[in-house]
Amino acid sequence: MSNMLRRRLNILLGGDEKRVDSRTIYVGHRPCPPTEAFIPQKFCDNRIVSSKYTIWNFLPKNLFEQFRRIANFYFLIIFLVQVIVDTPTSPVTSGLPLFFVITVTAIKQGYEDWLRHKADNEVNKYPVIVLEDGRSIRTESEKIKVGDIVEVVEDETFPCDLILLQSSRDDDTCFVTTASLDGESNHKTHYTVPDTERDLQSLNATIECEQPQPDLYKFVGRMHIYKAGLDPAVRSLGPENLLLKGATLKNTKKIYGVAVYTGMETKMALNYQGKSQKRSAVEKSINAFLLVYLCILISKAVVCTTLKYVWQSRDGQDEPWYNEKTQKEKDTYVYLKMFTDFLSFMVLFNFIIPVSMYVTVEMQKFLGSFFITWDKDFFDPEIQEGALVNTSDLNEELGQVEYVFTDKTGTLTQNNMEFIECCIDGFQYKNTDSMSELDGFCVTDGPVSKLQQKAGLDKEELFLRALCLCHTVQVKEAGSDEIDGNQVDGLVADLTHPEEERGFIASSPDEVALVKGAMRHGFTFLGLENKNMKIRNRQNDVEEYELLHVLNFDPVRRRMSVIVRNRSGDTLLFCKGADSSIFPRVRPEEVDRIRMHVERNATEGYRTLCVAYKLLSPEEYAVADAGLRDARLALQDREEKLMAVYNQVETRMSLIGATAVEDRLQEEAAMTMEALQGAGMKVWVLTGDKMETAKSTCYACRLFQRGTELLELTVRTLEEGGRKREERLHELLLDYHKKAVQDAPPVKAGVTRSWSTANQEYGFIIDGATLSLVMNPSPDANSSRYKSLFLQICQNCTAVLCCRMAPLQKAQIVKMVKNSKGSPITLSIGDGANDVSMILEAHVGIGIKGKEGRQAVRNSDYAIPKLKHLKKLLLAHGHLYYVRIAHLVQYFFYKNLCFILPQFLYQFFCGYSQQPLYDAAYLTMYNICFTSMPILAYSLLEQHIAIEILLNNATLYREIAKNAMLRWCPFLYWTVLGIFQGLLFFFGVKYLFSNPALQDNGQVFGNWSYGTIVFTVLVFTVTLKLALDTRHWTWINHFVIWGSLAFYVFFSFFWGGIIWPFLKQQRLYFVFANMLSSVSAWLVIILLILLSLLPDILLVVFRKPRGPHAGQKKKCQSSAGGSKSSRSSIRPLLMRTFSDESNTVI
């Protein structure tokens, strides 16, 4: 009573339900007991929100985010200065480009967020059925409230987290697939709460459960069921009663459940990482370079302001004698004048900071992303779709990836198990598609002396019976509307029994594969009815076995068993499990015959299971039966007691044989993984699946090799020593660290696996429970170094496997690596909703358009149809995008330095009067029209190395690793080049002007002619420099490069050849035409262009040409030359003019 009073007071006083450890839910919103007043609690609604903006906050929020960019904020300040202060240039010169950048970016980001809104609405507006006052009401998913009773039919997805109240199945269970949550496509069984009313309208109950938390496998609660005149019945609730949002109902016509967690409080939403703004490494480099150029700009303005006042302090320099100011006038507002002069110089020189670079970068990213979408190699005829780009901001990041985090189920594998072969009594039997062989078996190998021999017929049939009986598979009739994906395949054409046209449902897909394997060879599992298992043997007789006990699989025992009784009254135990757990429990002489086959199958990447049996005497069974019943009724230490009985029963068994099952890999999965490792990337597999399955997949993908030593850090290894888990964890971490880090020889940069076979390779395996101990250790544990040791070990392993991961743990691992020393670029790839968290956490997130819904695709930066497409996406597109944008950034800073340095030098010759060297039209048009299109075309179309060569030589990817082309060394090279050419432009033209009479009639050129000659040399030099750098010419490159130069000449004639009525003063009237009438001007322009480009021309002449065509001629040498290209100096790629960029395979 006091608890209820406290809860009521908490609600009445506005206490939030999150302040307490549990929540109370009234089923169907009915007060319990009915005599009490009903005060509803406030819970969040069932809306899912993944979008970033609303229509109201878009403008302020987007502008705030954009002006966080240092360049945008800087240009806003410059624009305001130009508006407020009387500056030498118009506010339009800064305001127009800034407005264009902000508008283009806002439209792009608004469109991307609109797509997210659209996806959210699909989920929120999904029609659902809710029970209200005994009536089924159709409503929308977002309107579900906590306490509502919801109806879900077969193949529908649960709209929120529900407690199962009622099922259409007779045994009060339902089947669920959680592929979109944990990646497992197998069926899981959930149970209704016992003793609930069949008529839910008359059910009066409350649910007390824990507050929302993200662990998918944990749930604690209890249900109080009130019946008239009786004390309330209390039933415990666990994860087996909870149906999670995102899971799908299977093989069950209909269920009813009560909503306990809704909207952003569901376990699926709590495992969703909020979408943060991802910024590429290139953008960070741009910001660093901007700061350098900002310092150059400020220092220029300070130097000019200082020298101006030094110069004016001399007598006669400030004002002419007839207009000289008094001392008082000179001293008035002197500091304000100095400040405005400083701002004027800042505005005059501000073109050194290239605002148009941001426009060009945005356009390059946006237009460049279409090349991924249009790539025909990414088109998948099966789903009739190609690649998809959700975020074009990260194109260049694809060329910088150091760590790849991949899901297993549906990403590396197709999650399609197939029975490959088996070994019976030491003889190898290969599965064949043809049934023409005797008994459907074909002997393929075995001991040489016994070649073409077989095991006895009794052993064969005993083995096949074991496969048909030792499992938890259920049969789905073919009469259902839809046979599940685990439908039986590969049946013979002349089926004589309709029972064979049925699908199988199991908790593990490999169990289905084994049952199918037995079925192909004459033994068919017909189903389980009233604890009786029926199978049809080769003679078409139906055998019936009473199922007495199932000894369930668990990861510590690594085996499962069944105890059955046949019609003769014999009690049999059939057991299957991993070789390491079966071999110690059978006779040694039987092990020797089978071990060789098991080891060979394991190295081939197959999942291997050993099969054993034992005939139980009546006395043995009686002891086992009593022990199992007592253990299952125990309230304390139930699991430990069951384990003890299991271990006691599963001894002194006879080994019959072993099976090999293949989890089919995705197309070209092994080749893709090898290419990524060859490119210097480290691959981590993060999966919610069992360790054995994941380990065999890693072998099949060649992530683990035959000689790889596996360092295992799992619950099993922690419990081996019999000590506390924390102590054992610390001991294992230190041991593995010594082995993999301290004792390992240092790995040279760029050495691939194939060159380092002399060194021992290590693979690391960890599971979710152990990872929790590493990431969140107990306070008393010696835990300060756990995470650091774990990370160091992983970084020294060739591949890392993390199994039994919850979605949030996947994100934690990615975050840990992302924030480690050196801030490596991370990429996550997955296909299910369970992968969304790690996709959002990584620098680059890639979704696969698989079978597990589209949550991963919607939340990814890029989506591809198959895993094999990742190779081209990174090695070709990523490599080229990075090289293009790196050149774009360096080129922009270089051409603006060339542009503004003569303007700075001019101040020394004009009394620091802020006189512009160039006309206002040239100042505005230089970055927008004259030099913008050639670099945009280059940054979209350049292929310094042919795509085929990039794909065939993964080591070329290493040359651009760690942001190699945007480091300080190449930046310094481009800056020095800009200073050299700027000095040459200015002083070359000054030397020309040392002879004043440059025209035939003896007239002299003025200051605008001076600036126009400098500007003409500048435009031609920077454009021709880009032409020299271009290795892949298309008609577009020719058009924009020569077209830009022609446009400049045409514009200069046009601008100076007409009297424009809207101009107060026309500085360039006939200046350009007059300038070209001088032979001396022509000579100097041509000479200065040649001198400026001389370093680049010399590089082209003296370096051996190695363009894409040269590389293609020697394509046959690619395998031999791959090592050379990877070992060749990276310096030419960074420090040169790109004329030599295709150092491919020479």
PDB file of C-alpha atoms in Angstrom, residues 647-733:
ATOM      1  CA  ASN A 647      28.344 -33.775 -18.265  1.00  0.00           C
ATOM      2  CA  GLN A 648      27.528 -36.925 -16.299  1.00  0.00           C
ATOM      3  CA  VAL A 649      25.251 -38.343 -19.033  1.00  0.00           C
ATOM      4  CA  GLU A 650      27.438 -37.369 -22.017  1.00  0.00           C
ATOM      5  CA  THR A 651      30.345 -39.696 -21.233  1.00  0.00           C
ATOM      6  CA  ARG A 652      31.676 -43.000 -22.651  1.00  0.00           C
ATOM      7  CA  MET A 653      29.917 -42.376 -25.975  1.00  0.00           C
ATOM      8  CA  SER A 654      30.712 -43.998 -29.327  1.00  0.00           C
ATOM      9  CA  LEU A 655      31.852 -41.732 -32.150  1.00  0.00           C
ATOM     10  CA  ILE A 656      29.931 -42.389 -35.380  1.00  0.00           C
ATOM     11  CA  GLY A 657      31.245 -39.694 -37.690  1.00  0.00           C
ATOM     12  CA  ALA A 658      31.487 -36.015 -38.520  1.00  0.00           C
ATOM     13  CA  THR A 659      29.748 -33.552 -40.838  1.00  0.00           C
ATOM     14  CA  ALA A 660      30.977 -30.596 -42.909  1.00  0.00           C
ATOM     15  CA  VAL A 661      28.547 -27.756 -43.586  1.00  0.00           C
ATOM     16  CA  GLU A 662      29.347 -24.706 -45.688  1.00  0.00           C
ATOM     17  CA  ASP A 663      27.932 -21.289 -44.910  1.00  0.00           C
ATOM     18  CA  ARG A 664      28.074 -19.970 -48.445  1.00  0.00           C
ATOM     19  CA  LEU A 665      30.168 -16.873 -48.719  1.00  0.00           C
ATOM     20  CA  GLN A 666      29.057 -13.838 -50.614  1.00  0.00           C
ATOM     21  CA  GLU A 667      30.287 -13.735 -54.184  1.00  0.00           C
ATOM     22  CA  GLU A 668      34.042 -12.955 -54.289  1.00  0.00           C
ATOM     23  CA  ALA A 669      34.095 -12.361 -50.500  1.00  0.00           C
ATOM     24  CA  ALA A 670      37.539 -13.946 -50.025  1.00  0.00           C
ATOM     25  CA  MET A 671      39.025 -12.005 -52.971  1.00  0.00           C
ATOM     26  CA  THR A 672      37.593  -8.764 -51.612  1.00  0.00           C
ATOM     27  CA  MET A 673      39.011  -9.345 -48.130  1.00  0.00           C
ATOM     28  CA  GLU A 674      42.430 -10.217 -49.566  1.00  0.00           C
ATOM     29  CA  ALA A 675      42.415  -7.063 -51.693  1.00  0.00           C
ATOM     30  CA  LEU A 676      41.526  -4.908 -48.660  1.00  0.00           C
ATOM     31  CA  GLN A 677      44.326  -6.460 -46.605  1.00  0.00           C
ATOM     32  CA  GLY A 678      46.718  -6.026 -49.534  1.00  0.00           C
ATOM     33  CA  ALA A 679      45.773  -2.334 -49.578  1.00  0.00           C
ATOM     34  CA  GLY A 680      46.944  -2.067 -45.967  1.00  0.00           C
ATOM     35  CA  MET A 681      43.525  -2.134 -44.279  1.00  0.00           C
ATOM     36  CA  LYS A 682      42.867  -4.134 -41.127  1.00  0.00           C
ATOM     37  CA  VAL A 683      39.642  -6.124 -41.197  1.00  0.00           C
ATOM     38  CA  TRP A 684      37.587  -6.735 -38.034  1.00  0.00           C
ATOM     39  CA  VAL A 685      34.527  -9.000 -38.131  1.00  0.00           C
ATOM     40  CA  LEU A 686      31.819  -7.905 -35.655  1.00  0.00           C
ATOM     41  CA  THR A 687      28.913 -10.334 -35.445  1.00  0.00           C
ATOM     42  CA  GLY A 688      26.069 -11.341 -33.170  1.00  0.00           C
ATOM     43  CA  ASP A 689      26.585 -14.962 -34.245  1.00  0.00           C
ATOM     44  CA  LYS A 690      28.221 -17.870 -32.388  1.00  0.00           C
ATOM     45  CA  MET A 691      32.003 -18.108 -32.246  1.00  0.00           C
ATOM     46  CA  GLU A 692      32.317 -21.414 -34.124  1.00  0.00           C
ATOM     47  CA  THR A 693      30.288 -20.155 -37.080  1.00  0.00           C
ATOM     48  CA  ALA A 694      32.135 -16.855 -37.236  1.00  0.00           C
ATOM     49  CA  LYS A 695      35.535 -18.508 -36.920  1.00  0.00           C
ATOM     50  CA  SER A 696      34.901 -20.844 -39.858  1.00  0.00           C
ATOM     51  CA  THR A 697      33.724 -17.869 -41.930  1.00  0.00           C
ATOM     52  CA  CYS A 698      36.983 -16.041 -41.162  1.00  0.00           C
ATOM     53  CA  TYR A 699      38.936 -19.061 -42.385  1.00  0.00           C
ATOM     54  CA  ALA A 700      36.805 -19.253 -45.529  1.00  0.00           C
ATOM     55  CA  CYS A 701      37.377 -15.525 -46.215  1.00  0.00           C
ATOM     56  CA  ARG A 702      41.130 -16.046 -45.694  1.00  0.00           C
ATOM     57  CA  LEU A 703      41.181 -13.549 -42.844  1.00  0.00           C
ATOM     58  CA  PHE A 704      42.586 -16.379 -40.708  1.00  0.00           C
ATOM     59  CA  GLN A 705      45.159 -18.542 -42.494  1.00  0.00           C
ATOM     60  CA  ARG A 706      46.206 -22.096 -41.687  1.00  0.00           C
ATOM     61  CA  GLY A 707      49.287 -20.847 -39.799  1.00  0.00           C
ATOM     62  CA  THR A 708      47.466 -18.084 -37.893  1.00  0.00           C
ATOM     63  CA  GLU A 709      47.665 -18.509 -34.116  1.00  0.00           C
ATOM     64  CA  LEU A 710      44.313 -17.592 -32.581  1.00  0.00           C
ATOM     65  CA  LEU A 711      44.286 -15.633 -29.317  1.00  0.00           C
ATOM     66  CA  GLU A 712      40.918 -16.337 -27.728  1.00  0.00           C
ATOM     67  CA  LEU A 713      39.364 -14.108 -25.068  1.00  0.00           C
ATOM     68  CA  THR A 714      35.906 -15.550 -24.455  1.00  0.00           C
ATOM     69  CA  VAL A 715      33.748 -16.753 -21.563  1.00  0.00           C
ATOM     70  CA  ARG A 716      35.094 -20.276 -22.132  1.00  0.00           C
ATOM     71  CA  THR A 717      38.766 -19.245 -21.791  1.00  0.00           C
ATOM     72  CA  LEU A 718      37.945 -17.052 -18.766  1.00  0.00           C
ATOM     73  CA  GLU A 719      36.359 -19.979 -16.921  1.00  0.00           C
ATOM     74  CA  GLU A 720      39.171 -22.452 -17.623  1.00  0.00           C
ATOM     75  CA  GLY A 721      41.352 -21.451 -14.685  1.00  0.00           C
ATOM     76  CA  GLY A 722      38.601 -21.735 -12.112  1.00  0.00           C
ATOM     77  CA  ARG A 723      39.423 -18.268 -10.746  1.00  0.00           C
ATOM     78  CA  LYS A 724      37.552 -14.975 -10.785  1.00  0.00           C
ATOM     79  CA  ARG A 725      36.854 -13.754 -14.285  1.00  0.00           C
ATOM     80  CA  GLU A 726      38.638 -10.401 -13.759  1.00  0.00           C
ATOM     81  CA  GLU A 727      41.823 -12.103 -12.569  1.00  0.00           C
ATOM     82  CA  ARG A 728      41.814 -14.538 -15.479  1.00  0.00           C
ATOM     83  CA  LEU A 729      41.075 -11.686 -17.924  1.00  0.00           C
ATOM     84  CA  HIS A 730      44.046  -9.672 -16.679  1.00  0.00           C
ATOM     85  CA  GLU A 731      46.313 -12.702 -16.886  1.00  0.00           C
ATOM     86  CA  LEU A 732      45.233 -13.549 -20.457  1.00  0.00           C
ATOM     87  CA  LEU A 733      45.574  -9.938 -21.625  1.00  0.00           C
TER      88      LEU A 733
END
